[in-house]
PDB file of C-alpha atoms in Angstrom:
ATOM      1  CA  MET A   1     105.847  81.787  87.165  1.00 97.00           C
ATOM      2  CA  ILE A   2     107.108  84.054  89.889  1.00 98.00           C
ATOM      3  CA  TYR A   3     106.223  86.686  91.599  1.00 98.00           C
ATOM      4  CA  ILE A   4     108.925  89.362  91.641  1.00 98.00           C
ATOM      5  CA  CYS A   5     109.030  91.072  94.921  1.00 98.00           C
ATOM      6  CA  SER A   6     110.926  94.004  95.260  1.00 96.00           C
ATOM      7  CA  PRO A   7     110.845  98.266  95.934  1.00 93.00           C
ATOM      8  CA  TYR A   8     109.194 100.577  93.496  1.00 90.00           C
ATOM      9  CA  ALA A   9     108.592 104.013  95.887  1.00 83.00           C
ATOM     10  CA  GLY A  10     111.116 106.172  96.340  1.00 81.00           C
ATOM     11  CA  ASN A  11     113.911 106.546  94.191  1.00 86.00           C
ATOM     12  CA  THR A  12     111.942 105.184  91.030  1.00 87.00           C
ATOM     13  CA  GLU A  13     114.415 105.146  88.577  1.00 92.00           C
ATOM     14  CA  GLU A  14     116.998 102.458  90.853  1.00 93.00           C
ATOM     15  CA  ASN A  15     114.062 100.713  91.640  1.00 93.00           C
ATOM     16  CA  THR A  16     112.519 100.618  87.812  1.00 94.00           C
ATOM     17  CA  ALA A  17     115.445  99.033  86.226  1.00 95.00           C
ATOM     18  CA  PHE A  18     116.723  96.594  89.670  1.00 96.00           C
ATOM     19  CA  ALA A  19     113.429  94.811  88.767  1.00 96.00           C
ATOM     20  CA  ARG A  20     114.289  94.377  85.512  1.00 96.00           C
ATOM     21  CA  GLN A  21     117.880  93.082  87.036  1.00 96.00           C
ATOM     22  CA  ALA A  22     115.427  90.744  89.012  1.00 97.00           C
ATOM     23  CA  CYS A  23     113.386  89.291  86.292  1.00 97.00           C
ATOM     24  CA  GLY A  24     116.898  88.992  84.086  1.00 96.00           C
ATOM     25  CA  TYR A  25     117.816  87.036  86.365  1.00 96.00           C
ATOM     26  CA  ALA A  26     114.854  85.231  87.519  1.00 96.00           C
ATOM     27  CA  ILE A  27     114.504  84.218  83.445  1.00 97.00           C
ATOM     28  CA  ARG A  28     118.309  82.936  83.828  1.00 95.00           C
ATOM     29  CA  GLN A  29     116.913  80.640  86.326  1.00 95.00           C
ATOM     30  CA  GLY A  30     113.936  79.503  84.408  1.00 96.00           C
ATOM     31  CA  ALA A  31     111.631  81.080  85.355  1.00 97.00           C
ATOM     32  CA  VAL A  32     108.962  82.984  83.931  1.00 98.00           C
ATOM     33  CA  PRO A  33     108.852  85.883  85.935  1.00 98.00           C
ATOM     34  CA  LEU A  34     105.659  88.742  86.189  1.00 97.00           C
ATOM     35  CA  ALA A  35     106.696  92.216  87.937  1.00 98.00           C
ATOM     36  CA  PRO A  36     103.712  94.251  88.723  1.00 96.00           C
ATOM     37  CA  HIS A  37     105.318  96.969  89.429  1.00 94.00           C
ATOM     38  CA  LEU A  38     106.772  96.847  86.086  1.00 95.00           C
ATOM     39  CA  LEU A  39     103.270  97.532  84.444  1.00 95.00           C
ATOM     40  CA  TYR A  40     101.223  98.992  86.046  1.00 94.00           C
ATOM     41  CA  PRO A  41     102.881 101.758  86.626  1.00 92.00           C
ATOM     42  CA  GLN A  42     103.068 102.596  82.927  1.00 93.00           C
ATOM     43  CA  ILE A  43      98.768 102.916  82.723  1.00 95.00           C
ATOM     44  CA  LEU A  44      97.828 103.813  87.589  1.00 96.00           C
ATOM     45  CA  ASN A  45      99.465 107.231  88.420  1.00 94.00           C
ATOM     46  CA  ASP A  46     101.393 105.716  92.033  1.00 87.00           C
ATOM     47  CA  SER A  47     101.630 109.138  93.197  1.00 89.00           C
ATOM     48  CA  VAL A  48      97.203 109.597  93.127  1.00 94.00           C
ATOM     49  CA  PRO A  49      96.408 106.803  96.500  1.00 93.00           C
ATOM     50  CA  GLU A  50      93.182 105.116  94.756  1.00 96.00           C
ATOM     51  CA  GLU A  51      95.827 104.528  91.579  1.00 95.00           C
ATOM     52  CA  ARG A  52      98.770 103.089  93.472  1.00 90.00           C
ATOM     53  CA  GLU A  53      95.823 101.013  95.395  1.00 93.00           C
ATOM     54  CA  ILE A  54      94.401  99.759  92.550  1.00 96.00           C
ATOM     55  CA  GLY A  55      98.139  98.923  91.407  1.00 94.00           C
ATOM     56  CA  ILE A  56      99.165  96.954  94.446  1.00 92.00           C
ATOM     57  CA  ARG A  57      94.982  95.016  94.263  1.00 95.00           C
ATOM     58  CA  LEU A  58      96.181  94.192  90.537  1.00 97.00           C
ATOM     59  CA  GLY A  59      99.131  92.332  91.909  1.00 96.00           C
ATOM     60  CA  LEU A  60      97.874  90.729  94.715  1.00 97.00           C
ATOM     61  CA  ASP A  61      95.601  89.187  91.706  1.00 98.00           C
ATOM     62  CA  ILE A  62      97.969  88.029  89.426  1.00 98.00           C
ATOM     63  CA  LEU A  63     100.921  86.742  93.163  1.00 98.00           C
ATOM     64  CA  GLU A  64      97.471  84.969  93.963  1.00 97.00           C
ATOM     65  CA  ARG A  65      98.384  82.956  90.675  1.00 97.00           C
ATOM     66  CA  CYS A  66     101.776  82.431  91.354  1.00 98.00           C
ATOM     67  CA  GLU A  67     104.049  79.421  91.801  1.00 98.00           C
ATOM     68  CA  GLU A  68     106.371  81.648  93.629  1.00 98.00           C
ATOM     69  CA  LEU A  69     106.813  85.172  95.876  1.00 98.00           C
ATOM     70  CA  TRP A  70     110.463  86.434  94.853  1.00 98.00           C
ATOM     71  CA  ILE A  71     111.126  88.804  97.586  1.00 98.00           C
ATOM     72  CA  CYS A  72     114.598  90.480  95.883  1.00 97.00           C
ATOM     73  CA  GLY A  73     117.162  92.507  97.193  1.00 93.00           C
ATOM     74  CA  ASP A  74     118.509  93.299 100.830  1.00 90.00           C
ATOM     75  CA  ARG A  75     115.344  96.080 102.106  1.00 90.00           C
ATOM     76  CA  MET A  76     111.287  95.146 101.967  1.00 93.00           C
ATOM     77  CA  SER A  77     109.209  98.200 102.141  1.00 92.00           C
ATOM     78  CA  ALA A  78     105.537  98.563 102.661  1.00 91.00           C
ATOM     79  CA  GLY A  79     104.385  97.623  99.916  1.00 91.00           C
ATOM     80  CA  MET A  80     107.217  93.991  99.802  1.00 95.00           C
ATOM     81  CA  LYS A  81     106.238  93.033 103.425  1.00 96.00           C
ATOM     82  CA  ARG A  82     102.662  93.697 102.185  1.00 95.00           C
ATOM     83  CA  GLU A  83     102.797  91.028  98.972  1.00 97.00           C
ATOM     84  CA  THR A  84     105.121  88.493 101.035  1.00 98.00           C
ATOM     85  CA  ALA A  85     102.547  88.893 103.793  1.00 98.00           C
ATOM     86  CA  TYR A  86      99.228  87.720 101.065  1.00 98.00           C
ATOM     87  CA  ALA A  87     101.248  85.083 100.229  1.00 98.00           C
ATOM     88  CA  LYS A  88     101.867  83.466 103.041  1.00 98.00           C
ATOM     89  CA  SER A  89      98.662  83.522 103.928  1.00 98.00           C
ATOM     90  CA  ARG A  90      97.531  82.214 100.687  1.00 98.00           C
ATOM     91  CA  GLY A  91      99.943  78.986 101.064  1.00 98.00           C
ATOM     92  CA  ILE A  92     102.451  81.060  98.395  1.00 98.00           C
ATOM     93  CA  PRO A  93     106.432  79.253  98.816  1.00 98.00           C
ATOM     94  CA  VAL A  94     108.358  82.517  99.282  1.00 98.00           C
ATOM     95  CA  ARG A  95     111.819  82.800  98.775  1.00 97.00           C
ATOM     96  CA  ARG A  96     114.674  85.371  99.366  1.00 97.00           C
ATOM     97  CA  ILE A  97     116.781  86.682  96.768  1.00 96.00           C
ATOM     98  CA  PRO A  98     119.998  88.676  98.227  1.00 95.00           C
ATOM     99  CA  VAL A  99     121.132  91.917  96.286  1.00 94.00           C
ATOM    100  CA  CYS A 100     124.404  90.241  95.150  1.00 93.00           C
ATOM    101  CA  GLU A 101     123.098  86.897  94.055  1.00 94.00           C
ATOM    102  CA  ILE A 102     121.492  89.433  91.090  1.00 94.00           C
ATOM    103  CA  MET A 103     123.541  91.767  90.543  1.00 90.00           C
ATOM    104  CA  GLY A 104     126.666  90.253  91.431  1.00 81.00           C
ATOM    105  CA  ASN A 105     129.260  92.682  91.222  1.00 57.00           C
ATOM    106  CA  GLN A 106     127.544  95.771  90.087  1.00 56.00           C
ATOM    107  CA  THR A 107     126.014  97.530  92.561  1.00 52.00           C
ATOM    108  CA  VAL A 108     122.304  98.941  92.345  1.00 52.00           C
ATOM    109  CA  GLN A 109     123.635 102.754  92.461  1.00 54.00           C
ATOM    110  CA  GLU A 110     126.376 102.088  89.441  1.00 58.00           C
ATOM    111  CA  LEU A 111     122.755 100.859  87.703  1.00 54.00           C
ATOM    112  CA  GLY A 112     120.760 103.754  87.964  1.00 51.00           C
ATOM    113  CA  LYS A 113     124.058 105.669  86.963  1.00 52.00           C
ATOM    114  CA  GLY A 114     124.089 103.278  83.798  1.00 48.00           C
ATOM    115  CA  ILE A 115     120.697 103.969  82.926  1.00 43.00           C
ATOM    116  CA  ARG A 116     121.022 108.012  83.391  1.00 45.00           C
ATOM    117  CA  GLU A 117     124.660 108.068  80.754  1.00 48.00           C
ATOM    118  CA  GLY A 118     122.129 106.006  77.954  1.00 50.00           C
ATOM    119  CA  PRO A 119     122.071 102.562  77.896  1.00 46.00           C
ATOM    120  CA  GLU A 120     125.197 101.621  75.139  1.00 47.00           C
ATOM    121  CA  THR A 121     127.522 102.946  77.943  1.00 41.00           C
ATOM    122  CA  SER A 122     126.270 101.470  80.743  1.00 44.00           C
ATOM    123  CA  GLN A 123     127.957  98.697  82.357  1.00 49.00           C
ATOM    124  CA  SER A 124     124.162  96.535  82.544  1.00 46.00           C
ATOM    125  CA  TYR A 125     123.939  96.988  78.768  1.00 42.00           C
ATOM    126  CA  GLN A 126     127.842  95.558  77.768  1.00 46.00           C
ATOM    127  CA  LYS A 127     127.071  93.428  80.459  1.00 48.00           C
ATOM    128  CA  ASN A 128     123.940  91.677  78.709  1.00 47.00           C
ATOM    129  CA  VAL A 129     125.084  92.195  74.878  1.00 40.00           C
ATOM    130  CA  GLN A 130     127.867  89.701  76.604  1.00 44.00           C
ATOM    131  CA  LEU A 131     125.117  87.563  77.748  1.00 46.00           C
ATOM    132  CA  GLY A 132     123.339  87.835  73.933  1.00 42.00           C
ATOM    133  CA  MET A 133     120.471  89.665  76.360  1.00 45.00           C
TER     134      MET A 133
END
């Protein structure tokens, strides 16, 4: 199992779309991805500090059970730095995966635009249809 470490806070629409792409990338590499930031915001309110902290703590519990942590993307949020430090303190290998490796020629902004337009018209949808996803 691979822990997917990517930004969430800020532009959550684009960041969620990117995390989904990162999970798809991991699957194509033959890995089993886990991205707690795709799950817990559906249950917990990320804008309530206590609930956000619960989500982060649950994510770290999941991280302890993973074989590796993959830093996905070209920037590190405060939450990602915390997850990375936690992994290193537990001896969990950390690997950095750049945006270009995950997205190919598509940018995160284009991915977000496709989401706003609707899935049937987005480039990522068309690409996934071509890939059989």
